[in-house]
């Protein structure tokens, strides 16, 4: 681990305050049991907002991979997240998984292409700055290390850390972004 502060506590520390914005991205089509776990995460985020530990909260489905007007595409959003990760020695895997989709044997696709499988829930944490919002963290993410020790920070860990600081006790963990849920 590096001597800088980890992503779990990078932002929204109730002791320091500040204008914190959270964009929560969720998958749209999930089984009912997963939907309940996603609802638990969004409720935890709303509680943090209602108690003043998060200033702005947006909960959206992952955007489409194809442009449909002025909204950003999924690829543009992931590219922004990857730029943040590269600048801060993090990577987005295993939460975000890249894979190559081969060319269709029926001639529909001209070439193979790469696709990113997004996590069930991801958070983009922003801080207000004089020149606009600054992306401070993306969860889940993995801290890279020169020694080969990597540490993955999850949405649930961040929520638990903030809740523990804010309320002196963690809320019930959702386990939404544990290993089994990531692969689903």
Tab-separated table of N, CA and C in Angstrom:
chain	number	residue	atom	x	y	z
A	1	UNK	N	0.826	-1.181	0.000
A	1	UNK	CA	0.000	0.000	0.000
A	1	UNK	C	0.867	1.238	0.000
A	2	UNK	N	0.434	2.274	-0.624
A	2	UNK	CA	1.193	3.501	-0.634
A	2	UNK	C	0.916	4.295	0.629
A	3	UNK	N	1.698	5.367	0.818
A	3	UNK	CA	1.480	6.172	2.012
A	3	UNK	C	0.444	7.256	1.787
A	4	UNK	N	-0.169	7.284	0.604
A	4	UNK	CA	-1.266	8.232	0.398
A	4	UNK	C	-2.564	7.624	0.896
A	5	UNK	N	-3.550	8.455	1.029
A	5	UNK	CA	-4.808	7.983	1.582
A	5	UNK	C	-5.532	7.104	0.570
A	6	UNK	N	-6.090	5.964	0.992
A	6	UNK	CA	-6.749	5.060	0.054
A	6	UNK	C	-8.085	5.611	-0.438
A	7	UNK	N	-8.577	5.027	-1.527
A	7	UNK	CA	-9.811	5.486	-2.162
A	7	UNK	C	-11.002	5.417	-1.230
A	8	UNK	N	-11.011	4.478	-0.298
A	8	UNK	CA	-12.158	4.338	0.591
A	8	UNK	C	-12.386	5.612	1.382
A	9	UNK	N	-11.329	6.291	1.772
A	9	UNK	CA	-11.517	7.488	2.582
A	9	UNK	C	-11.079	8.754	1.851
A	10	UNK	N	-10.965	8.699	0.536
A	10	UNK	CA	-10.546	9.868	-0.226
A	10	UNK	C	-11.503	11.039	-0.098
A	11	UNK	N	-12.746	10.774	0.135
A	11	UNK	CA	-13.755	11.807	-0.015
A	11	UNK	C	-14.914	11.559	0.944
A	12	UNK	N	-15.664	12.588	1.215
A	12	UNK	CA	-16.863	12.524	2.054
A	12	UNK	C	-16.551	12.127	3.481
A	13	UNK	N	-15.465	12.637	3.993
A	13	UNK	CA	-15.126	12.429	5.392
A	13	UNK	C	-15.995	13.374	6.211
A	14	UNK	N	-16.870	12.846	7.063
A	14	UNK	CA	-17.776	13.707	7.823
A	14	UNK	C	-17.045	14.687	8.728
A	15	UNK	N	-15.788	14.397	9.051
A	15	UNK	CA	-15.039	15.293	9.920
A	15	UNK	C	-14.559	16.541	9.191
A	16	UNK	N	-14.394	16.465	7.880
A	16	UNK	CA	-13.864	17.601	7.145
A	16	UNK	C	-14.934	18.352	6.367
A	17	UNK	N	-16.063	17.758	6.135
A	17	UNK	CA	-17.118	18.417	5.379
A	17	UNK	C	-16.712	18.584	3.924
A	18	UNK	N	-17.311	19.556	3.240
A	18	UNK	CA	-16.973	19.780	1.839
A	18	UNK	C	-18.149	19.453	0.952
A	19	UNK	N	-18.093	19.964	-0.238
A	19	UNK	CA	-19.165	19.750	-1.199
A	19	UNK	C	-18.882	18.473	-1.977
A	20	UNK	N	-19.522	17.397	-1.595
A	20	UNK	CA	-19.296	16.084	-2.183
A	20	UNK	C	-20.510	15.689	-3.020
A	21	UNK	N	-20.244	15.253	-4.236
A	21	UNK	CA	-21.293	14.729	-5.090
A	21	UNK	C	-21.019	13.268	-5.400
A	22	UNK	N	-22.062	12.485	-5.428
A	22	UNK	CA	-21.933	11.057	-5.728
A	22	UNK	C	-22.860	10.730	-6.897
A	23	UNK	N	-22.264	10.181	-7.950
A	23	UNK	CA	-23.048	9.626	-9.049
A	23	UNK	C	-23.015	8.115	-8.873
A	24	UNK	N	-24.171	7.524	-8.728
A	24	UNK	CA	-24.295	6.082	-8.546
A	24	UNK	C	-24.859	5.508	-9.845
A	25	UNK	N	-24.132	4.558	-10.423
A	25	UNK	CA	-24.558	3.912	-11.665
A	25	UNK	C	-24.929	2.471	-11.359
A	26	UNK	N	-26.110	2.071	-11.810
A	26	UNK	CA	-26.601	0.717	-11.555
A	26	UNK	C	-26.982	0.064	-12.877
A	27	UNK	N	-26.857	-1.253	-12.905
A	27	UNK	CA	-27.313	-2.002	-14.082
A	27	UNK	C	-28.828	-1.988	-14.107
A	28	UNK	N	-29.389	-1.993	-15.299
A	28	UNK	CA	-30.839	-1.877	-15.440
A	28	UNK	C	-31.569	-3.207	-15.351
A	29	UNK	N	-31.047	-4.245	-15.932
A	29	UNK	CA	-31.771	-5.516	-15.915
A	29	UNK	C	-31.009	-6.506	-15.051
A	30	UNK	N	-31.543	-6.718	-13.872
A	30	UNK	CA	-30.934	-7.635	-12.902
A	30	UNK	C	-32.044	-8.468	-12.263
A	31	UNK	N	-31.702	-9.633	-11.739
A	31	UNK	CA	-32.708	-10.450	-11.049
A	31	UNK	C	-33.243	-9.720	-9.802
A	32	UNK	N	-34.407	-10.127	-9.346
A	32	UNK	CA	-35.072	-9.470	-8.212
A	32	UNK	C	-34.196	-9.436	-6.962
A	33	UNK	N	-33.508	-10.528	-6.653
A	33	UNK	CA	-32.668	-10.565	-5.453
A	33	UNK	C	-31.545	-9.533	-5.541
A	34	UNK	N	-30.956	-9.371	-6.712
A	34	UNK	CA	-29.900	-8.382	-6.909
A	34	UNK	C	-30.488	-6.980	-6.845
A	35	UNK	N	-31.679	-6.821	-7.383
A	35	UNK	CA	-32.359	-5.529	-7.344
A	35	UNK	C	-32.573	-5.066	-5.905
A	36	UNK	N	-32.905	-5.985	-5.020
A	36	UNK	CA	-33.082	-5.645	-3.604
A	36	UNK	C	-31.772	-5.178	-2.985
A	37	UNK	N	-30.673	-5.825	-3.345
A	37	UNK	CA	-29.371	-5.413	-2.812
A	37	UNK	C	-28.970	-4.048	-3.355
A	38	UNK	N	-29.276	-3.783	-4.609
A	38	UNK	CA	-28.987	-2.471	-5.188
A	38	UNK	C	-29.817	-1.407	-4.470
A	39	UNK	N	-31.080	-1.718	-4.182
A	39	UNK	CA	-31.937	-0.781	-3.453
A	39	UNK	C	-31.363	-0.478	-2.067
A	40	UNK	N	-30.764	-1.472	-1.414
A	40	UNK	CA	-30.156	-1.248	-0.102
A	40	UNK	C	-28.984	-0.273	-0.200
A	41	UNK	N	-28.183	-0.400	-1.250
A	41	UNK	CA	-27.064	0.521	-1.455
A	41	UNK	C	-27.579	1.933	-1.703
A	42	UNK	N	-28.580	2.078	-2.554
A	42	UNK	CA	-29.093	3.412	-2.854
A	42	UNK	C	-29.744	4.034	-1.623
A	43	UNK	N	-30.355	3.218	-0.779
A	43	UNK	CA	-30.935	3.740	0.463
A	43	UNK	C	-29.838	4.239	1.404
A	44	UNK	N	-28.742	3.529	1.485
A	44	UNK	CA	-27.610	3.971	2.307
A	44	UNK	C	-27.075	5.311	1.789
A	45	UNK	N	-26.981	5.449	0.478
A	45	UNK	CA	-26.526	6.712	-0.104
A	45	UNK	C	-27.495	7.846	0.205
A	46	UNK	N	-28.793	7.569	0.105
A	46	UNK	CA	-29.793	8.607	0.412
A	46	UNK	C	-29.712	9.025	1.883
A	47	UNK	N	-29.457	8.076	2.764
A	47	UNK	CA	-29.305	8.410	4.189
A	47	UNK	C	-28.112	9.335	4.390
A	48	UNK	N	-26.997	9.057	3.728
A	48	UNK	CA	-25.834	9.938	3.832
A	48	UNK	C	-26.156	11.333	3.302
A	49	UNK	N	-26.910	11.395	2.204
A	49	UNK	CA	-27.303	12.699	1.664
A	49	UNK	C	-28.238	13.420	2.629
A	50	UNK	N	-29.241	12.710	3.146
A	50	UNK	CA	-30.216	13.323	4.038
A	50	UNK	C	-29.578	13.844	5.319
A	51	UNK	N	-28.512	13.201	5.758
A	51	UNK	CA	-27.824	13.625	6.988
A	51	UNK	C	-26.702	14.625	6.720
A	52	UNK	N	-26.550	15.033	5.450
A	52	UNK	CA	-25.607	16.090	5.123
A	52	UNK	C	-24.178	15.653	4.862
A	53	UNK	N	-23.927	14.364	4.710
A	53	UNK	CA	-22.562	13.906	4.454
A	53	UNK	C	-22.263	13.798	2.967
A	54	UNK	N	-23.291	13.843	2.161
A	54	UNK	CA	-23.172	13.900	0.707
A	54	UNK	C	-24.067	15.047	0.273
A	55	UNK	N	-23.494	15.986	-0.478
A	55	UNK	CA	-24.265	17.164	-0.884
A	55	UNK	C	-25.192	16.904	-2.050
A	56	UNK	N	-24.704	16.148	-3.007
A	56	UNK	CA	-25.504	15.881	-4.192
A	56	UNK	C	-25.432	14.402	-4.512
A	57	UNK	N	-26.569	13.818	-4.832
A	57	UNK	CA	-26.638	12.398	-5.149
A	57	UNK	C	-27.454	12.213	-6.418
A	58	UNK	N	-26.859	11.523	-7.369
A	58	UNK	CA	-27.558	11.155	-8.605
A	58	UNK	C	-27.474	9.642	-8.732
A	59	UNK	N	-28.617	9.017	-8.948
A	59	UNK	CA	-28.654	7.572	-9.152
A	59	UNK	C	-29.224	7.339	-10.544
A	60	UNK	N	-28.426	6.719	-11.394
A	60	UNK	CA	-28.805	6.508	-12.784
A	60	UNK	C	-28.453	5.099	-13.215
A	61	UNK	N	-29.141	4.644	-14.248
A	61	UNK	CA	-28.745	3.400	-14.893
A	61	UNK	C	-27.519	3.700	-15.748
A	62	UNK	N	-26.703	2.670	-15.980
A	62	UNK	CA	-25.559	2.858	-16.856
A	62	UNK	C	-26.059	3.381	-18.194
A	63	UNK	N	-25.376	4.384	-18.769
A	63	UNK	CA	-25.831	4.899	-20.066
A	63	UNK	C	-25.620	3.867	-21.169
A	64	UNK	N	-26.279	4.102	-22.272
A	64	UNK	CA	-26.171	3.227	-23.434
A	64	UNK	C	-24.758	3.287	-24.008
A	65	UNK	N	-24.381	2.239	-24.706
A	65	UNK	CA	-23.080	2.236	-25.365
A	65	UNK	C	-23.096	3.082	-26.632
A	66	UNK	N	-24.282	3.412	-27.108
A	66	UNK	CA	-24.413	4.166	-28.342
A	66	UNK	C	-24.944	5.552	-28.034
A	67	UNK	N	-24.481	6.550	-28.759
A	67	UNK	CA	-24.897	7.934	-28.548
A	67	UNK	C	-26.385	8.087	-28.864
A	68	UNK	N	-27.089	8.722	-27.940
A	68	UNK	CA	-28.522	8.977	-28.147
A	68	UNK	C	-28.841	10.434	-27.806
A	69	UNK	N	-28.014	11.343	-28.299
A	69	UNK	CA	-28.244	12.753	-28.018
A	69	UNK	C	-27.119	13.341	-27.193
A	70	UNK	N	-27.461	14.314	-26.346
A	70	UNK	CA	-26.407	15.033	-25.619
A	70	UNK	C	-25.796	14.255	-24.442
A	71	UNK	N	-26.398	13.142	-24.065
A	71	UNK	CA	-25.875	12.376	-22.935
A	71	UNK	C	-24.593	11.643	-23.326
A	72	UNK	N	-23.713	11.447	-22.327
A	72	UNK	CA	-22.492	10.682	-22.563
A	72	UNK	C	-22.830	9.213	-22.742
A	73	UNK	N	-22.023	8.542	-23.532
A	73	UNK	CA	-22.197	7.113	-23.706
A	73	UNK	C	-21.474	6.380	-22.576
A	74	UNK	N	-21.739	5.111	-22.458
A	74	UNK	CA	-21.060	4.284	-21.458
A	74	UNK	C	-19.551	4.309	-21.699
A	75	UNK	N	-19.142	4.206	-22.966
A	75	UNK	CA	-17.716	4.210	-23.292
A	75	UNK	C	-17.045	5.526	-22.888
A	76	UNK	N	-17.715	6.654	-23.096
A	76	UNK	CA	-17.154	7.951	-22.698
A	76	UNK	C	-17.024	8.048	-21.183
A	77	UNK	N	-18.018	7.564	-20.475
A	77	UNK	CA	-17.987	7.587	-19.009
A	77	UNK	C	-16.863	6.695	-18.482
A	78	UNK	N	-16.740	5.504	-19.022
A	78	UNK	CA	-15.681	4.595	-18.596
A	78	UNK	C	-14.312	5.172	-18.940
A	79	UNK	N	-14.193	5.850	-20.081
A	79	UNK	CA	-12.918	6.486	-20.443
A	79	UNK	C	-12.536	7.552	-19.418
A	80	UNK	N	-13.514	8.322	-18.937
A	80	UNK	CA	-13.247	9.304	-17.875
A	80	UNK	C	-12.783	8.604	-16.604
A	81	UNK	N	-13.445	7.520	-16.248
A	81	UNK	CA	-13.060	6.771	-15.052
A	81	UNK	C	-11.648	6.195	-15.207
A	82	UNK	N	-11.326	5.688	-16.390
A	82	UNK	CA	-9.999	5.121	-16.622
A	82	UNK	C	-8.917	6.192	-16.567
A	83	UNK	N	-9.210	7.408	-17.059
A	83	UNK	CA	-8.233	8.498	-16.952
A	83	UNK	C	-7.951	8.817	-15.492
A	84	UNK	N	-9.014	8.854	-14.650
A	84	UNK	CA	-8.815	9.085	-13.211
A	84	UNK	C	-7.936	7.979	-12.637
A	85	UNK	N	-8.259	6.733	-12.958
A	85	UNK	CA	-7.511	5.599	-12.414
A	85	UNK	C	-6.038	5.669	-12.824
A	86	UNK	N	-5.761	5.970	-14.077
A	86	UNK	CA	-4.383	6.063	-14.558
A	86	UNK	C	-3.603	7.167	-13.838
A	87	UNK	N	-4.240	8.312	-13.633
A	87	UNK	CA	-3.563	9.440	-12.976
A	87	UNK	C	-3.259	9.166	-11.510
A	88	UNK	N	-4.017	8.284	-10.873
A	88	UNK	CA	-3.884	8.073	-9.425
A	88	UNK	C	-3.393	6.676	-9.044
A	89	UNK	N	-2.837	5.947	-9.991
A	89	UNK	CA	-2.290	4.597	-9.752
A	89	UNK	C	-3.338	3.599	-9.267
A	90	UNK	N	-4.486	3.634	-9.894
A	90	UNK	CA	-5.543	2.653	-9.645
A	90	UNK	C	-5.885	2.005	-10.982
A	91	UNK	N	-6.584	0.884	-10.928
A	91	UNK	CA	-7.197	0.321	-12.126
A	91	UNK	C	-8.644	-0.006	-11.772
A	92	UNK	N	-9.458	-0.161	-12.773
A	92	UNK	CA	-10.888	-0.393	-12.538
A	92	UNK	C	-11.242	-1.871	-12.457
A	93	UNK	N	-10.310	-2.743	-12.803
A	93	UNK	CA	-10.585	-4.169	-12.704
A	93	UNK	C	-10.379	-4.613	-11.262
A	94	UNK	N	-11.068	-5.566	-10.769
A	94	UNK	CA	-11.935	-6.490	-11.493
A	94	UNK	C	-13.380	-6.024	-11.619
A	95	UNK	N	-13.744	-4.887	-11.028
A	95	UNK	CA	-15.130	-4.436	-11.101
A	95	UNK	C	-15.598	-4.193	-12.524
A	96	UNK	N	-14.746	-3.571	-13.314
A	96	UNK	CA	-15.014	-3.321	-14.721
A	96	UNK	C	-14.159	-4.317	-15.495
A	97	UNK	N	-14.785	-5.156	-16.285
A	97	UNK	CA	-14.032	-6.204	-16.992
A	97	UNK	C	-14.069	-5.957	-18.494
A	98	UNK	N	-12.890	-5.947	-19.088
A	98	UNK	CA	-12.775	-5.803	-20.546
A	98	UNK	C	-12.699	-7.178	-21.184
A	99	UNK	N	-13.355	-7.304	-22.325
A	99	UNK	CA	-13.229	-8.534	-23.086
A	99	UNK	C	-13.392	-8.196	-24.558
A	100	UNK	N	-12.779	-9.016	-25.373
A	100	UNK	CA	-12.869	-8.828	-26.821
A	100	UNK	C	-14.031	-9.655	-27.346
A	101	UNK	N	-14.891	-8.993	-28.083
A	101	UNK	CA	-16.023	-9.664	-28.710
A	101	UNK	C	-15.589	-10.008	-30.133
A	102	UNK	N	-15.545	-11.304	-30.463
A	102	UNK	CA	-15.057	-11.678	-31.800
A	102	UNK	C	-16.013	-11.236	-32.905
A	103	UNK	N	-15.465	-11.182	-34.079
A	103	UNK	CA	-16.250	-10.848	-35.265
A	103	UNK	C	-17.345	-11.891	-35.446
A	104	UNK	N	-18.511	-11.447	-35.831
A	104	UNK	CA	-19.638	-12.341	-36.030
A	104	UNK	C	-19.391	-13.272	-37.214
A	105	UNK	N	-19.696	-14.560	-37.060
A	105	UNK	CA	-19.536	-15.482	-38.197
A	105	UNK	C	-20.574	-15.217	-39.286
A	106	UNK	N	-21.583	-14.419	-38.984
A	106	UNK	CA	-22.639	-14.135	-39.956
A	106	UNK	C	-22.388	-12.853	-40.733
A	107	UNK	N	-21.235	-12.209	-40.484
A	107	UNK	CA	-20.883	-11.012	-41.233
A	107	UNK	C	-21.537	-9.742	-40.740
A	108	UNK	N	-22.202	-9.782	-39.581
A	108	UNK	CA	-22.861	-8.591	-39.046
A	108	UNK	C	-21.819	-7.580	-38.586
A	109	UNK	N	-20.808	-8.022	-37.832
A	109	UNK	CA	-19.737	-7.153	-37.361
A	109	UNK	C	-18.582	-7.222	-38.340
A	110	UNK	N	-18.031	-6.075	-38.677
A	110	UNK	CA	-16.894	-6.040	-39.586
A	110	UNK	C	-15.638	-6.539	-38.883
A	111	UNK	N	-15.393	-6.063	-37.685
A	111	UNK	CA	-14.201	-6.436	-36.926
A	111	UNK	C	-14.591	-6.844	-35.511
A	112	UNK	N	-13.662	-7.507	-34.851
A	112	UNK	CA	-13.876	-7.768	-33.433
A	112	UNK	C	-13.765	-6.430	-32.710
A	113	UNK	N	-14.357	-6.338	-31.547
A	113	UNK	CA	-14.295	-5.095	-30.779
A	113	UNK	C	-14.240	-5.419	-29.295
A	114	UNK	N	-13.883	-4.416	-28.534
A	114	UNK	CA	-13.760	-4.600	-27.102
A	114	UNK	C	-15.016	-4.086	-26.411
A	115	UNK	N	-15.425	-4.815	-25.382
A	115	UNK	CA	-16.600	-4.430	-24.610
A	115	UNK	C	-16.216	-4.445	-23.133
A	116	UNK	N	-16.774	-3.510	-22.370
A	116	UNK	CA	-16.526	-3.458	-20.937
A	116	UNK	C	-17.790	-3.890	-20.216
A	117	UNK	N	-17.631	-4.879	-19.349
A	117	UNK	CA	-18.742	-5.300	-18.500
A	117	UNK	C	-18.664	-4.461	-17.235
A	118	UNK	N	-19.716	-3.701	-16.982
A	118	UNK	CA	-19.728	-2.781	-15.840
A	118	UNK	C	-20.222	-3.505	-14.591
A	119	UNK	N	-19.830	-3.006	-13.420
A	119	UNK	CA	-20.308	-3.627	-12.183
A	119	UNK	C	-21.799	-3.365	-11.972
A	120	UNK	N	-22.386	-4.130	-11.077
A	120	UNK	CA	-23.801	-3.925	-10.752
A	120	UNK	C	-24.033	-2.523	-10.220
A	121	UNK	N	-23.114	-2.047	-9.367
A	121	UNK	CA	-23.180	-0.708	-8.797
A	121	UNK	C	-21.784	-0.113	-8.827
A	122	UNK	N	-21.683	1.130	-9.258
A	122	UNK	CA	-20.414	1.857	-9.217
A	122	UNK	C	-20.699	3.273	-8.742
A	123	UNK	N	-19.720	3.850	-8.071
A	123	UNK	CA	-19.842	5.229	-7.600
A	123	UNK	C	-18.752	6.073	-8.231
A	124	UNK	N	-19.118	7.272	-8.668
A	124	UNK	CA	-18.168	8.297	-9.073
A	124	UNK	C	-18.308	9.396	-8.030
A	125	UNK	N	-17.218	9.689	-7.323
A	125	UNK	CA	-17.235	10.662	-6.234
A	125	UNK	C	-16.607	11.955	-6.716
A	126	UNK	N	-17.347	13.052	-6.606
A	126	UNK	CA	-16.910	14.351	-7.107
A	126	UNK	C	-16.801	15.338	-5.955
A	127	UNK	N	-15.891	16.286	-6.127
A	127	UNK	CA	-15.752	17.374	-5.175
A	127	UNK	C	-15.898	18.672	-5.953
A	128	UNK	N	-16.657	19.623	-5.399
A	128	UNK	CA	-16.797	20.915	-6.056
A	128	UNK	C	-15.484	21.673	-5.960
A	129	UNK	N	-15.100	22.259	-7.069
A	129	UNK	CA	-13.896	23.087	-7.123
A	129	UNK	C	-14.269	24.386	-7.812
A	130	UNK	N	-13.386	25.360	-7.747
A	130	UNK	CA	-13.665	26.661	-8.344
A	130	UNK	C	-13.952	26.549	-9.838
A	131	UNK	N	-13.311	25.591	-10.504
A	131	UNK	CA	-13.491	25.444	-11.943
A	131	UNK	C	-14.476	24.337	-12.308
A	132	UNK	N	-15.292	23.914	-11.378
A	132	UNK	CA	-16.290	22.875	-11.643
A	132	UNK	C	-16.045	21.661	-10.774
A	133	UNK	N	-16.696	20.564	-11.122
A	133	UNK	CA	-16.545	19.336	-10.350
A	133	UNK	C	-15.256	18.615	-10.715
A	134	UNK	N	-14.618	18.052	-9.709
A	134	UNK	CA	-13.405	17.268	-9.905
A	134	UNK	C	-13.684	15.840	-9.481
A	135	UNK	N	-13.417	14.900	-10.376
A	135	UNK	CA	-13.582	13.486	-10.053
A	135	UNK	C	-12.507	13.099	-9.051
A	136	UNK	N	-12.923	12.642	-7.867
A	136	UNK	CA	-11.977	12.283	-6.811
A	136	UNK	C	-11.782	10.783	-6.667
A	137	UNK	N	-12.780	9.991	-7.007
A	137	UNK	CA	-12.637	8.543	-6.873
A	137	UNK	C	-13.715	7.845	-7.682
A	138	UNK	N	-13.407	6.610	-8.062
A	138	UNK	CA	-14.356	5.718	-8.721
A	138	UNK	C	-14.302	4.413	-7.949
A	139	UNK	N	-15.446	3.900	-7.596
A	139	UNK	CA	-15.534	2.638	-6.858
A	139	UNK	C	-16.472	1.698	-7.588
A	140	UNK	N	-16.137	0.457	-7.736
A	140	UNK	CA	-14.949	-0.203	-7.209
A	140	UNK	C	-13.709	0.138	-8.026
A	141	UNK	N	-12.552	0.067	-7.349
A	141	UNK	CA	-11.271	0.265	-7.998
A	141	UNK	C	-10.214	-0.525	-7.242
A	142	UNK	N	-9.087	-0.709	-7.883
A	142	UNK	CA	-7.979	-1.447	-7.273
A	142	UNK	C	-6.754	-0.553	-7.244
A	143	UNK	N	-6.183	-0.410	-6.053
A	143	UNK	CA	-4.959	0.369	-5.895
A	143	UNK	C	-3.781	-0.474	-6.370
A	144	UNK	N	-3.005	0.083	-7.281
A	144	UNK	CA	-1.846	-0.616	-7.805
A	144	UNK	C	-0.648	-0.330	-6.907
A	145	UNK	N	0.258	-1.281	-6.825
A	145	UNK	CA	1.426	-1.143	-5.968
A	145	UNK	C	2.656	-1.628	-6.712
A	146	UNK	N	3.766	-0.992	-6.449
A	146	UNK	CA	5.021	-1.426	-7.073
A	146	UNK	C	5.501	-2.749	-6.499
A	147	UNK	N	5.035	-3.116	-5.330
A	147	UNK	CA	5.447	-4.370	-4.705
A	147	UNK	C	4.571	-5.535	-5.134
A	148	UNK	N	3.544	-5.260	-5.918
A	148	UNK	CA	2.652	-6.319	-6.362
A	148	UNK	C	1.470	-6.539	-5.436
A	149	UNK	N	1.449	-5.852	-4.297
A	149	UNK	CA	0.305	-5.943	-3.382
A	149	UNK	C	-0.778	-5.011	-3.901
A	150	UNK	N	-1.862	-5.574	-4.333
A	150	UNK	CA	-2.972	-4.770	-4.829
A	150	UNK	C	-4.114	-4.849	-3.846
A	151	UNK	N	-4.868	-3.766	-3.752
A	151	UNK	CA	-5.981	-3.693	-2.808
A	151	UNK	C	-7.181	-3.173	-3.557
A	152	UNK	N	-8.268	-3.935	-3.572
A	152	UNK	CA	-9.497	-3.511	-4.232
A	152	UNK	C	-10.425	-2.876	-3.204
A	153	UNK	N	-10.927	-1.695	-3.543
A	153	UNK	CA	-11.872	-0.970	-2.695
A	153	UNK	C	-13.251	-1.091	-3.337
A	154	UNK	N	-14.231	-1.437	-2.535
A	154	UNK	CA	-15.578	-1.678	-3.046
A	154	UNK	C	-16.531	-0.570	-2.627
A	155	UNK	N	-17.671	-0.536	-3.259
A	155	UNK	CA	-18.728	0.415	-2.904
A	155	UNK	C	-19.138	0.195	-1.454
A	156	UNK	N	-19.329	-1.054	-1.076
A	156	UNK	CA	-19.762	-1.363	0.282
A	156	UNK	C	-18.734	-0.908	1.320
A	157	UNK	N	-17.453	-1.112	1.040
A	157	UNK	CA	-16.413	-0.673	1.982
A	157	UNK	C	-16.428	0.839	2.154
A	158	UNK	N	-16.582	1.563	1.063
A	158	UNK	CA	-16.619	3.023	1.155
A	158	UNK	C	-17.826	3.470	1.970
A	159	UNK	N	-18.991	2.899	1.668
A	159	UNK	CA	-20.187	3.259	2.429
A	159	UNK	C	-20.003	2.957	3.913
A	160	UNK	N	-19.471	1.800	4.230
A	160	UNK	CA	-19.263	1.418	5.622
A	160	UNK	C	-18.276	2.364	6.304
A	161	UNK	N	-17.192	2.735	5.610
A	161	UNK	CA	-16.213	3.652	6.192
A	161	UNK	C	-16.837	5.016	6.484
A	162	UNK	N	-17.607	5.536	5.538
A	162	UNK	CA	-18.234	6.847	5.734
A	162	UNK	C	-19.292	6.772	6.828
A	163	UNK	N	-20.116	5.722	6.814
A	163	UNK	CA	-21.142	5.564	7.847
A	163	UNK	C	-20.515	5.427	9.232
A	164	UNK	N	-19.426	4.704	9.326
A	164	UNK	CA	-18.765	4.527	10.616
A	164	UNK	C	-18.263	5.869	11.136
A	165	UNK	N	-17.653	6.664	10.268
A	165	UNK	CA	-17.186	7.989	10.675
A	165	UNK	C	-18.349	8.918	11.001
A	166	UNK	N	-19.400	8.843	10.187
A	166	UNK	CA	-20.516	9.766	10.343
A	166	UNK	C	-21.415	9.412	11.517
A	167	UNK	N	-21.690	8.150	11.694
A	167	UNK	CA	-22.696	7.740	12.678
A	167	UNK	C	-22.091	6.961	13.833
A	168	UNK	N	-20.779	6.797	13.855
A	168	UNK	CA	-20.066	6.016	14.868
A	168	UNK	C	-20.470	4.557	14.883
A	169	UNK	N	-21.104	4.105	13.814
A	169	UNK	CA	-21.425	2.682	13.675
A	169	UNK	C	-21.745	2.408	12.217
A	170	UNK	N	-21.279	1.292	11.690
A	170	UNK	CA	-21.582	0.982	10.290
A	170	UNK	C	-23.022	0.506	10.124
A	171	UNK	N	-23.583	0.827	8.979
A	171	UNK	CA	-24.903	0.301	8.648
A	171	UNK	C	-24.727	-1.139	8.197
A	172	UNK	N	-25.809	-1.812	8.006
A	172	UNK	CA	-25.763	-3.199	7.536
A	172	UNK	C	-25.111	-3.241	6.161
A	173	UNK	N	-24.082	-4.011	6.025
A	173	UNK	CA	-23.371	-4.117	4.754
A	173	UNK	C	-24.255	-4.797	3.721
A	174	UNK	N	-24.142	-4.350	2.497
A	174	UNK	CA	-25.003	-4.887	1.447
A	174	UNK	C	-24.379	-6.052	0.701
A	175	UNK	N	-23.061	-6.133	0.700
A	175	UNK	CA	-22.324	-7.150	-0.053
A	175	UNK	C	-22.647	-7.083	-1.546
A	176	UNK	N	-23.041	-5.919	-2.033
A	176	UNK	CA	-23.433	-5.799	-3.424
A	176	UNK	C	-22.271	-5.992	-4.376
A	177	UNK	N	-21.076	-5.612	-3.987
A	177	UNK	CA	-19.988	-5.691	-4.937
A	177	UNK	C	-18.925	-6.686	-4.511
A	178	UNK	N	-19.345	-7.716	-3.796
A	178	UNK	CA	-18.438	-8.793	-3.446
A	178	UNK	C	-18.120	-9.629	-4.671
A	179	UNK	N	-17.181	-10.545	-4.584
A	179	UNK	CA	-16.748	-11.308	-5.753
A	179	UNK	C	-17.872	-12.014	-6.496
A	180	UNK	N	-18.829	-12.612	-5.791
A	180	UNK	CA	-19.897	-13.325	-6.491
A	180	UNK	C	-20.782	-12.367	-7.270
A	181	UNK	N	-21.090	-11.195	-6.700
A	181	UNK	CA	-21.961	-10.248	-7.377
A	181	UNK	C	-21.267	-9.615	-8.574
A	182	UNK	N	-19.955	-9.446	-8.533
A	182	UNK	CA	-19.251	-8.839	-9.640
A	182	UNK	C	-19.317	-9.688	-10.893
A	183	UNK	N	-19.345	-10.981	-10.709
A	183	UNK	CA	-19.307	-11.849	-11.858
A	183	UNK	C	-20.692	-12.162	-12.407
A	184	UNK	N	-21.740	-11.677	-11.755
A	184	UNK	CA	-23.099	-11.997	-12.153
A	184	UNK	C	-23.638	-11.181	-13.240
